[in-house]
CSV table of C-alpha atoms in Angstrom, one decimal:
chain,number,residue,atom,x,y,z
J,1,MET,CA,93.3,142.3,142.6
J,2,LYS,CA,92.0,142.1,139.1
J,3,LEU,CA,93.3,139.3,136.8
J,4,CYS,CA,92.6,140.3,133.3
J,5,GLU,CA,94.9,138.0,131.6
J,6,PHE,CA,96.1,134.5,132.2
J,7,ILE,CA,98.8,133.2,130.3
J,8,ARG,CA,100.4,129.2,129.8
J,9,PRO,CA,104.0,128.9,128.8
J,10,ALA,CA,104.5,125.9,127.2
J,11,THR,CA,108.4,126.9,128.5
J,12,LEU,CA,110.5,128.3,130.8
J,13,ALA,CA,112.0,131.5,128.1
J,14,GLN,CA,108.6,131.7,127.2
J,15,ALA,CA,107.6,132.1,130.2
J,16,ARG,CA,110.5,134.3,131.4
J,17,ALA,CA,110.2,136.3,127.9
J,18,SER,CA,106.4,136.9,128.5
J,19,LEU,CA,106.8,138.6,132.6
J,20,ARG,CA,109.6,140.8,131.2
J,21,LYS,CA,107.3,142.3,128.2
J,22,LEU,CA,104.3,142.9,130.6
J,23,GLY,CA,106.7,144.6,133.1
J,24,PRO,CA,104.9,145.6,137.2
J,25,LYS,CA,102.0,144.1,135.7
J,26,GLY,CA,103.0,140.4,135.5
J,27,MET,CA,102.5,138.2,137.4
J,28,PRO,CA,104.7,134.8,138.2
J,29,LEU,CA,101.6,132.1,139.1
J,30,ALA,CA,102.0,128.8,140.9
J,31,GLY,CA,99.7,127.9,143.2
J,32,GLY,CA,98.0,131.5,143.4
J,33,THR,CA,96.6,131.5,147.2
J,34,ALA,CA,99.0,135.6,147.3
J,35,LEU,CA,96.4,136.6,144.1
J,36,HIS,CA,93.8,137.6,147.6
J,37,PHE,CA,96.4,139.5,149.5
J,38,MET,CA,97.0,141.8,146.7
J,39,PRO,CA,95.2,145.2,146.6
J,40,GLY,CA,91.1,145.5,145.3
J,41,LYS,CA,91.8,146.8,141.6
J,42,THR,CA,95.0,145.8,140.5
J,43,PRO,CA,95.1,144.3,137.1
J,44,VAL,CA,97.4,141.5,137.2
J,45,SER,CA,97.6,139.9,134.3
J,46,ALA,CA,99.2,135.8,135.8
J,47,VAL,CA,101.7,133.9,134.3
J,48,ASP,CA,101.2,129.9,135.1
J,49,LEU,CA,103.9,128.1,135.7
J,50,THR,CA,102.0,125.1,137.0
J,51,GLY,CA,102.7,123.3,132.8
J,52,LEU,CA,106.7,123.6,133.1
J,53,ALA,CA,107.1,121.0,135.3
J,54,LEU,CA,108.4,122.6,138.6
J,55,SER,CA,107.1,120.5,141.0
J,56,TYR,CA,109.0,117.9,141.9
J,57,ILE,CA,111.1,116.2,145.5
J,58,ARG,CA,114.7,114.7,144.3
J,59,GLN,CA,117.7,114.3,146.1
J,60,LYS,CA,120.5,115.3,144.0
J,61,GLY,CA,124.4,114.6,145.5
J,62,ASN,CA,124.9,116.5,148.8
J,63,PHE,CA,121.1,118.4,148.3
J,64,PHE,CA,117.5,118.1,148.1
J,65,GLU,CA,116.3,119.4,145.7
J,66,ILE,CA,113.3,121.3,145.6
J,67,GLY,CA,111.3,122.2,142.6
J,68,ALA,CA,109.4,125.7,142.9
J,69,ALA,CA,105.9,124.8,141.8
J,70,THR,CA,105.7,121.5,144.8
J,71,PRO,CA,102.8,122.4,146.5
J,72,LEU,CA,103.8,122.4,150.4
J,73,SER,CA,101.6,119.0,150.8
J,74,ASP,CA,104.2,117.2,148.9
J,75,ILE,CA,107.2,118.8,151.0
J,76,GLN,CA,105.0,117.4,153.7
J,77,ARG,CA,104.5,113.9,153.2
J,78,TYR,CA,108.2,113.4,151.5
J,79,ARG,CA,110.4,110.7,153.5
J,80,SER,CA,114.2,110.2,153.2
J,81,PRO,CA,116.7,109.8,156.2
J,82,ARG,CA,118.6,113.2,156.1
J,83,TRP,CA,115.1,114.8,155.2
J,84,ALA,CA,113.3,117.6,158.0
J,85,MET,CA,111.7,120.0,155.5
J,86,HIS,CA,108.4,118.1,156.2
J,87,GLU,CA,108.4,119.4,159.8
J,88,ILE,CA,107.7,122.5,159.5
J,89,CYS,CA,105.5,121.9,156.2
J,90,ARG,CA,103.3,120.1,158.8
J,91,ARG,CA,102.8,123.6,160.8
J,92,ILE,CA,102.0,126.3,158.1
J,93,SER,CA,98.6,126.9,157.7
J,94,THR,CA,95.3,124.0,156.8
J,95,HIS,CA,95.8,121.0,154.6
J,96,GLN,CA,93.6,122.3,152.1
J,97,ILE,CA,96.1,125.0,151.9
J,98,ARG,CA,99.0,123.2,151.7
J,99,ASN,CA,97.4,121.7,148.8
J,100,VAL,CA,97.6,124.8,146.8
J,101,SER,CA,100.3,126.9,148.0
J,102,THR,CA,104.1,126.4,146.4
J,103,ILE,CA,107.3,126.3,148.2
J,104,GLY,CA,108.3,129.3,146.0
J,105,GLY,CA,105.5,130.8,146.4
J,106,ASN,CA,106.3,131.8,150.1
J,107,ILE,CA,109.9,132.8,149.6
J,108,CYS,CA,109.4,135.0,146.6
J,109,ARG,CA,107.5,137.6,148.1
J,110,VAL,CA,108.7,137.0,151.8
J,111,PHE,CA,105.4,138.0,153.9
J,112,PRO,CA,105.8,138.9,157.8
J,113,TRP,CA,104.6,135.3,159.0
J,114,ALA,CA,106.4,133.3,156.4
J,115,ASP,CA,107.9,130.1,158.5
J,116,LEU,CA,109.8,128.9,154.9
J,117,PRO,CA,112.7,131.6,154.7
J,118,VAL,CA,113.5,131.1,158.0
J,119,VAL,CA,114.2,127.4,157.7
J,120,LEU,CA,115.5,127.6,155.0
J,121,LEU,CA,118.0,130.8,156.0
J,122,ALA,CA,118.6,127.7,159.0
J,123,MET,CA,119.4,125.4,156.4
J,124,ASN,CA,122.5,127.4,154.2
J,125,ALA,CA,119.4,126.2,151.6
J,126,ARG,CA,120.4,127.4,148.1
J,127,MET,CA,117.6,129.1,145.4
J,128,VAL,CA,117.9,127.8,141.6
J,129,ILE,CA,116.8,131.2,139.4
J,130,TYR,CA,116.3,131.2,135.6
J,131,SER,CA,117.5,134.8,133.9
J,132,GLY,CA,118.0,132.9,130.4
J,133,LYS,CA,120.7,130.4,132.0
J,134,ALA,CA,120.5,128.7,135.5
J,135,LYS,CA,122.2,130.1,138.6
J,136,GLU,CA,122.1,129.2,142.5
J,137,MET,CA,122.3,132.4,144.6
J,138,GLY,CA,123.2,131.2,148.3
J,139,ALA,CA,119.7,131.7,151.1
J,140,ASP,CA,122.5,134.4,153.0
J,141,GLU,CA,122.5,136.4,149.8
J,142,TYR,CA,118.7,135.6,148.4
J,143,PHE,CA,117.3,136.8,152.5
J,144,SER,CA,118.9,139.8,152.5
J,145,SER,CA,116.4,142.0,151.7
J,146,GLN,CA,112.3,141.1,150.3
J,147,PRO,CA,113.2,138.9,147.4
J,148,ALA,CA,111.1,139.9,144.9
J,149,ARG,CA,114.2,142.3,144.0
J,150,LEU,CA,115.6,139.9,142.2
J,151,PHE,CA,112.2,139.0,139.9
J,152,ARG,CA,111.7,142.5,138.6
J,153,ASN,CA,112.7,141.4,135.1
J,154,GLY,CA,111.2,138.6,134.3
J,155,ASP,CA,114.3,136.5,136.3
J,156,LEU,CA,112.2,132.9,137.9
J,157,LEU,CA,112.9,130.8,141.2
J,158,THR,CA,113.3,127.3,139.3
J,159,ALA,CA,113.8,124.8,142.3
J,160,VAL,CA,115.8,125.7,145.8
J,161,LYS,CA,118.2,123.2,147.0
J,162,ILE,CA,118.1,122.0,150.5
J,163,PRO,CA,121.8,120.5,151.6
J,164,VAL,CA,121.3,116.9,153.1
J,165,LEU,CA,121.9,116.7,156.0
J,166,LYS,CA,125.2,114.7,157.7
J,167,ALA,CA,124.9,112.5,160.2
J,168,GLN,CA,126.3,115.1,163.0
J,169,HIS,CA,124.0,116.7,162.0
J,170,GLY,CA,120.7,118.4,163.6
J,171,PHE,CA,117.7,120.3,162.2
J,172,GLY,CA,114.5,121.6,164.9
J,173,SER,CA,112.7,124.1,164.6
J,174,VAL,CA,109.6,126.1,166.1
J,175,LYS,CA,106.8,127.5,165.2
J,176,ALA,CA,104.8,129.4,168.5
J,177,THR,CA,100.5,130.1,167.3
J,178,ARG,CA,97.3,130.3,168.6
J,179,ASN,CA,96.0,127.9,167.2
J,180,ALA,CA,97.2,125.2,164.6
J,181,ALA,CA,95.8,126.9,161.8
J,182,ALA,CA,97.0,130.4,163.1
J,183,PHE,CA,99.7,132.8,161.1
J,184,SER,CA,103.0,132.5,163.4
J,185,MET,CA,103.6,134.3,166.5
J,186,VAL,CA,107.3,134.0,166.3
J,187,THR,CA,109.2,131.5,164.3
J,188,ILE,CA,112.7,129.7,164.9
J,189,ALA,CA,115.1,127.3,163.6
J,190,ALA,CA,118.9,126.2,164.4
J,191,LEU,CA,121.2,123.9,162.2
J,192,LEU,CA,124.0,122.9,165.0
J,193,GLU,CA,126.7,120.7,163.8
J,194,LEU,CA,128.2,118.5,166.2
J,195,LYS,CA,132.1,117.5,166.7
J,196,ASP,CA,133.9,115.7,170.0
J,197,GLY,CA,130.5,116.2,172.2
J,198,ARG,CA,130.9,120.1,171.0
J,199,ILE,CA,129.2,122.7,169.0
J,200,ALA,CA,131.3,123.1,165.9
J,201,ALA,CA,129.1,124.7,163.1
J,202,ALA,CA,125.5,126.7,164.1
J,203,ARG,CA,122.7,129.0,162.0
J,204,VAL,CA,119.8,130.3,163.8
J,205,ALA,CA,117.0,132.0,162.3
J,206,ALA,CA,113.8,134.0,163.2
J,207,GLY,CA,110.6,135.1,161.5
J,208,SER,CA,107.4,136.5,162.1
J,209,ALA,CA,107.7,139.1,165.0
J,210,ILE,CA,110.8,140.7,163.3
J,211,PRO,CA,110.2,142.7,160.8
J,212,PHE,CA,111.9,140.0,157.8
J,213,PRO,CA,113.6,137.0,158.5
J,214,LYS,CA,117.0,137.2,159.6
J,215,ARG,CA,119.8,135.0,161.3
J,216,LEU,CA,121.3,135.3,164.9
J,217,ARG,CA,124.2,135.6,164.7
J,218,SER,CA,125.5,136.9,168.9
J,219,VAL,CA,123.6,133.2,169.3
J,220,GLU,CA,125.3,131.4,166.5
J,221,ALA,CA,129.0,132.8,168.1
J,222,ALA,CA,127.8,132.2,171.5
J,223,LEU,CA,127.4,128.5,170.4
J,224,LEU,CA,130.7,127.7,169.4
J,225,GLY,CA,132.7,125.6,171.0
J,226,LYS,CA,130.0,125.2,173.8
J,227,GLU,CA,128.4,122.0,175.1
J,228,PRO,CA,125.1,121.3,173.7
J,229,SER,CA,123.6,121.8,177.1
J,230,SER,CA,120.3,123.3,178.3
J,231,GLU,CA,122.8,126.3,180.1
J,232,THR,CA,125.0,126.8,176.4
J,233,PHE,CA,121.1,127.3,174.5
J,234,ARG,CA,119.5,129.1,177.5
J,235,ALA,CA,123.1,131.3,177.4
J,236,ALA,CA,122.9,131.8,174.0
J,237,ALA,CA,119.2,132.1,173.3
J,238,ALA,CA,119.5,135.0,175.8
J,239,LEU,CA,121.6,137.1,172.8
J,240,ALA,CA,118.9,137.3,171.1
J,241,GLY,CA,117.9,140.3,171.4
J,242,THR,CA,121.4,142.5,170.3
J,243,ASP,CA,120.1,141.0,167.3
J,244,ALA,CA,116.7,141.1,166.4
J,245,LYS,CA,114.8,143.8,167.4
J,246,TRP,CA,111.0,141.8,168.6
J,247,CYS,CA,108.0,143.9,167.4
J,248,LYS,CA,104.7,143.6,169.7
J,249,GLN,CA,101.9,141.5,167.6
J,250,GLU,CA,98.3,142.0,168.3
J,251,GLY,CA,97.6,140.7,172.4
J,252,MET,CA,100.9,140.9,173.1
J,253,SER,CA,103.6,143.3,174.4
J,254,ALA,CA,107.2,143.1,172.7
J,255,GLU,CA,108.4,142.0,176.1
J,256,TYR,CA,106.3,138.9,175.7
J,257,VAL,CA,107.0,138.8,172.5
J,258,ALA,CA,111.0,138.3,172.8
J,259,GLY,CA,110.4,136.3,176.1
J,260,LEU,CA,107.9,133.4,173.4
J,261,ALA,CA,111.3,134.5,171.5
J,262,GLU,CA,114.0,133.7,173.8
J,263,VAL,CA,112.1,130.4,174.9
J,264,SER,CA,111.5,129.1,171.1
J,265,ILE,CA,115.5,129.5,170.5
J,266,VAL,CA,116.2,127.3,173.3
J,267,ASP,CA,113.1,124.9,172.1
J,268,ALA,CA,114.7,125.2,168.6
J,269,LEU,CA,118.3,124.4,170.0
J,270,GLU,CA,117.4,121.1,172.2
J,271,ARG,CA,115.4,120.1,169.0
J,272,ALA,CA,118.7,120.2,167.0
J,273,ALA,CA,120.6,119.1,170.0
J,274,GLU,CA,118.3,115.8,170.2
J,275,PHE,CA,118.7,115.3,166.0
J,276,ALA,CA,122.1,115.5,165.5
J,277,ARG,CA,122.9,113.1,169.2
J,278,GLY,CA,120.1,110.4,166.8
J,279,ARG,CA,121.8,110.9,163.8
J,280,THR,CA,125.7,110.0,166.1
J,281,ALA,CA,124.1,107.2,167.6
Z,1,MET,CA,102.0,129.5,123.8
Z,2,ILE,CA,98.4,129.5,125.5
Z,3,SER,CA,97.1,132.9,126.2
Z,4,ARG,CA,93.2,134.7,126.4
Z,5,ASN,CA,94.1,138.4,126.1
Z,6,SER,CA,91.3,139.3,126.5
Z,7,LYS,CA,88.8,139.6,129.1
Z,8,SER,CA,87.4,136.2,129.3
Z,9,PHE,CA,88.6,132.6,128.6
Z,10,SER,CA,87.4,129.4,127.5
Z,11,LEU,CA,88.1,127.1,130.2
Z,12,SER,CA,87.2,123.6,129.6
Z,13,CYS,CA,87.5,120.1,132.4
Z,14,ARG,CA,85.5,118.1,134.2
Z,15,VAL,CA,82.6,119.0,136.9
Z,16,ASN,CA,81.2,116.2,139.2
Z,17,GLY,CA,81.6,113.8,136.5
Z,18,SER,CA,80.6,115.9,133.0
Z,19,GLU,CA,82.9,117.1,130.6
Z,20,LEU,CA,82.6,121.0,130.8
Z,21,GLU,CA,83.5,123.6,128.3
Z,22,ARG,CA,82.6,127.5,129.7
Z,23,GLU,CA,83.4,131.1,128.5
Z,24,ILE,CA,84.6,132.7,131.7
Z,25,PRO,CA,86.1,135.8,132.9
Z,26,SER,CA,89.5,135.5,133.7
Z,27,SER,CA,89.3,137.5,137.4
Z,28,ARG,CA,86.3,135.2,138.4
Z,29,SER,CA,87.1,133.3,141.3
Z,30,LEU,CA,86.7,129.6,141.7
Z,31,LEU,CA,83.7,129.8,144.2
Z,32,ASP,CA,81.8,132.9,142.4
Z,33,PHE,CA,82.5,130.3,139.0
Z,34,ILE,CA,80.4,126.9,141.7
Z,35,ARG,CA,78.0,129.1,142.6
Z,36,GLU,CA,77.0,131.5,140.4
Z,37,ASP,CA,78.4,130.2,136.9
Z,38,LEU,CA,77.2,126.5,137.7
Z,39,GLY,CA,74.4,127.1,140.2
Z,40,LEU,CA,76.0,124.5,142.3
Z,41,LYS,CA,75.0,126.6,145.6
Z,42,GLY,CA,75.9,123.6,148.0
Z,43,THR,CA,79.2,125.5,148.4
Z,44,LYS,CA,79.0,127.8,150.4
Z,45,GLU,CA,80.9,131.5,151.5
Z,46,GLY,CA,82.2,132.3,154.7
Z,47,CYS,CA,85.3,133.9,155.4
Z,48,GLY,CA,86.4,134.3,151.6
Z,49,GLU,CA,90.3,134.4,152.5
Z,50,GLY,CA,90.7,130.9,153.2
Z,51,GLU,CA,90.3,130.6,156.9
Z,52,CYS,CA,86.7,128.9,157.7
Z,53,GLY,CA,86.6,125.6,154.9
Z,54,ALA,CA,83.1,126.3,154.4
Z,55,CYS,CA,83.9,126.7,150.4
Z,56,MET,CA,85.6,123.6,150.1
Z,57,VAL,CA,86.0,121.5,147.4
Z,58,LEU,CA,87.8,118.8,145.4
Z,59,VAL,CA,90.4,119.4,143.1
Z,60,ASP,CA,92.1,116.6,141.2
Z,61,GLY,CA,90.8,114.7,144.3
Z,62,LEU,CA,92.8,117.0,146.5
Z,63,ALA,CA,90.9,119.5,149.4
Z,64,VAL,CA,91.2,123.0,148.3
Z,65,ASN,CA,89.3,126.1,148.8
Z,66,SER,CA,87.3,127.7,146.1
Z,67,CYS,CA,87.7,130.9,147.2
Z,68,LEU,CA,91.8,131.0,147.0
Z,69,MET,CA,91.6,130.0,144.0
Z,70,MET,CA,91.0,131.2,140.3
Z,71,ALA,CA,88.7,129.2,137.9
Z,72,VAL,CA,90.6,130.0,134.9
Z,73,GLN,CA,93.5,127.4,137.3
Z,74,LEU,CA,90.3,124.5,136.8
Z,75,GLN,CA,91.8,124.2,133.4
Z,76,GLY,CA,92.0,121.0,132.5
Z,77,LYS,CA,91.6,119.3,135.8
Z,78,GLU,CA,88.7,117.4,137.4
Z,79,LEU,CA,86.3,119.1,140.1
Z,80,VAL,CA,83.6,117.8,142.5
Z,81,THR,CA,81.7,120.1,144.7
Z,82,ILE,CA,79.4,118.7,147.5
Z,83,GLU,CA,76.5,118.3,145.2
Z,84,GLY,CA,79.0,115.4,143.5
Z,85,ILE,CA,79.6,113.4,146.9
Z,86,LYS,CA,77.5,110.7,147.0
Z,87,GLY,CA,77.2,107.5,147.7
Z,88,LYS,CA,77.8,104.0,145.0
Z,89,ASP,CA,73.9,103.7,144.6
Z,90,GLY,CA,73.1,107.4,143.4
Z,91,GLY,CA,72.1,108.0,147.3
Z,92,LEU,CA,73.2,109.6,150.6
Z,93,HIS,CA,77.6,109.1,150.5
Z,94,SER,CA,78.4,107.7,153.8
Z,95,LEU,CA,79.8,110.1,155.2
Z,96,GLN,CA,76.2,112.0,154.7
Z,97,LYS,CA,75.1,109.5,156.2
Z,98,THR,CA,76.8,108.6,159.8
Z,99,PHE,CA,76.5,112.8,160.0
Z,100,LEU,CA,73.2,112.5,160.2
Z,101,ALA,CA,72.9,109.9,162.7
Z,102,GLU,CA,75.7,111.1,165.1
Z,103,GLY,CA,73.9,114.7,165.1
Z,104,ALA,CA,76.7,116.5,163.0
Z,105,VAL,CA,74.9,118.5,161.5
Z,106,GLN,CA,73.3,121.7,163.4
Z,107,CYS,CA,72.8,124.7,161.1
Z,108,GLY,CA,74.4,123.2,157.6
Z,109,PHE,CA,76.8,126.2,156.6
Z,110,CYS,CA,80.2,124.7,157.3
Z,111,THR,CA,78.9,120.8,156.3
Z,112,PRO,CA,79.9,120.6,152.6
Z,113,GLY,CA,83.1,121.2,153.6
Z,114,LEU,CA,83.3,118.6,156.5
Z,115,ILE,CA,82.0,116.8,154.1
Z,116,ILE,CA,84.3,117.1,151.2
Z,117,ALA,CA,87.5,117.8,154.2
Z,118,SER,CA,87.0,114.5,155.8
Z,119,GLU,CA,86.1,112.6,151.7
Z,120,ALA,CA,90.0,113.8,151.0
Z,121,LEU,CA,90.9,112.2,153.9
Z,122,LEU,CA,89.5,109.0,153.7
Z,123,ARG,CA,90.1,108.4,149.7
Z,124,ARG,CA,94.2,109.3,150.8
Z,125,LYS,CA,93.8,107.3,154.6
Z,126,PRO,CA,91.4,105.0,154.5
Z,127,ASP,CA,92.2,103.6,157.9
Z,128,ALA,CA,92.8,107.2,159.0
Z,129,THR,CA,93.8,107.6,162.8
Z,130,LEU,CA,91.3,110.1,165.2
Z,131,GLU,CA,94.8,112.2,165.2
Z,132,ASP,CA,94.4,113.0,161.3
Z,133,ILE,CA,91.0,113.1,161.6
Z,134,LYS,CA,91.1,116.0,163.9
Z,135,LEU,CA,94.2,117.6,162.0
Z,136,GLU,CA,92.6,117.6,158.4
Z,137,LEU,CA,89.6,119.5,159.7
Z,138,THR,CA,92.1,122.0,161.3
Z,139,GLY,CA,90.9,124.2,158.3
Z,140,ASN,CA,87.3,123.6,159.1
Z,141,LEU,CA,85.2,126.0,161.8
Z,142,CYS,CA,82.0,124.4,162.6
Z,143,ARG,CA,80.6,127.3,165.5
Z,144,CYS,CA,76.8,125.2,166.6
Z,145,THR,CA,78.6,121.7,167.1
Z,146,GLY,CA,82.2,121.2,169.2
Z,147,TYR,CA,83.2,119.3,166.9
Z,148,GLU,CA,82.3,115.8,168.5
Z,149,LYS,CA,79.8,114.7,166.6
Z,150,VAL,CA,82.0,115.3,163.3
Z,151,LEU,CA,84.9,113.5,164.5
Z,152,SER,CA,82.6,110.9,165.5
Z,153,ALA,CA,80.7,110.8,162.8
Z,154,VAL,CA,84.3,110.5,160.8
Z,155,GLU,CA,85.6,107.9,162.5
Z,156,LYS,CA,82.3,105.9,161.8
Z,157,ALA,CA,82.3,106.5,157.7
Z,158,ARG,CA,86.0,105.3,158.3
Z,159,ARG,CA,84.6,102.1,159.2
Z,160,LYS,CA,82.1,101.4,157.2
């Protein structure tokens, strides 16, 4: 990567206009860590988004709204009774990188090892995109393929809206790594809604061990109407291979990854159920 | 809108307590700026991709890997390198004293990064637990001392 220009817009409109004018060589910049993963001689004109008041977390109605340029360390430290995002942010990379990396950078261009897309799919988050005016897009549509497709004409991600968990909701996530700072081998996130002792709704998503994060709809379907027990979770997790073709990774066969994913799905569901029971108690 | 449509950028920031204005190449990494332009060689280059922590510095009080930042991102901010870590009397900082006392330095290559990371933690959380210290230092690789003496040194500095 070769940074040949550094632009500091004063408004979102100016930022968008600059990116539209620059075309493919324009790159929105917040934390900037992704710059270092770009090929050596690629000329880049950076449009700095850090002066546009896009770093914040606030509760608005039924959503927590996180500004796109909010560092992961701020999300990790934020606390509220119906907030669960800190759990996964604590597990992303090292503290020094979390001080710089932003939620927007993590999800505008999704790298295979990214954890937040998995969590946002499970949580049914909504992304706010500025295209001259603000528009919202649900996680299923946003992560249906590489989100970078949405920003080629200069549009910008400005915020992520996370639904506030209700009393009967439970959330759990699991990130399997070799050590604390390593990239994920498999990441699983699960959101359960319990009603009268049974699972009324479920969203389960996976990432890292598959080419692109996705929901595990066969697993979700197998959970509906069942009691949230270990047996239920194990039976549902056994169906994950229907939804995802697990990829072999360094030092791990595809079979091993599939086993790791199934165990991680059960663990995430157990955590979600425990969370939900804690809320209803 | 500020645009530097050239190969250089007029950087204005604070470095180790002093105001600094400098024309720099836009493509300069923060690490190269510190070592090559400012001549502050205490900040080390290890992996060059944010994994080892040898290049760690404080930007606005937060520990960051300088190999993963561009120098232009320092605009309007305060940089503290290991050369700016001092005791109140201008001598050794309490962390530097405890690292020496505990024998937490062997080859010394990782030590500036470890001191910076520890300082960031103790500024933010003066009563940090051993678990906090371990978590904070997950981004610092040391291939010599095995960490026990490092952890002990940070714990002792915490009490000073």
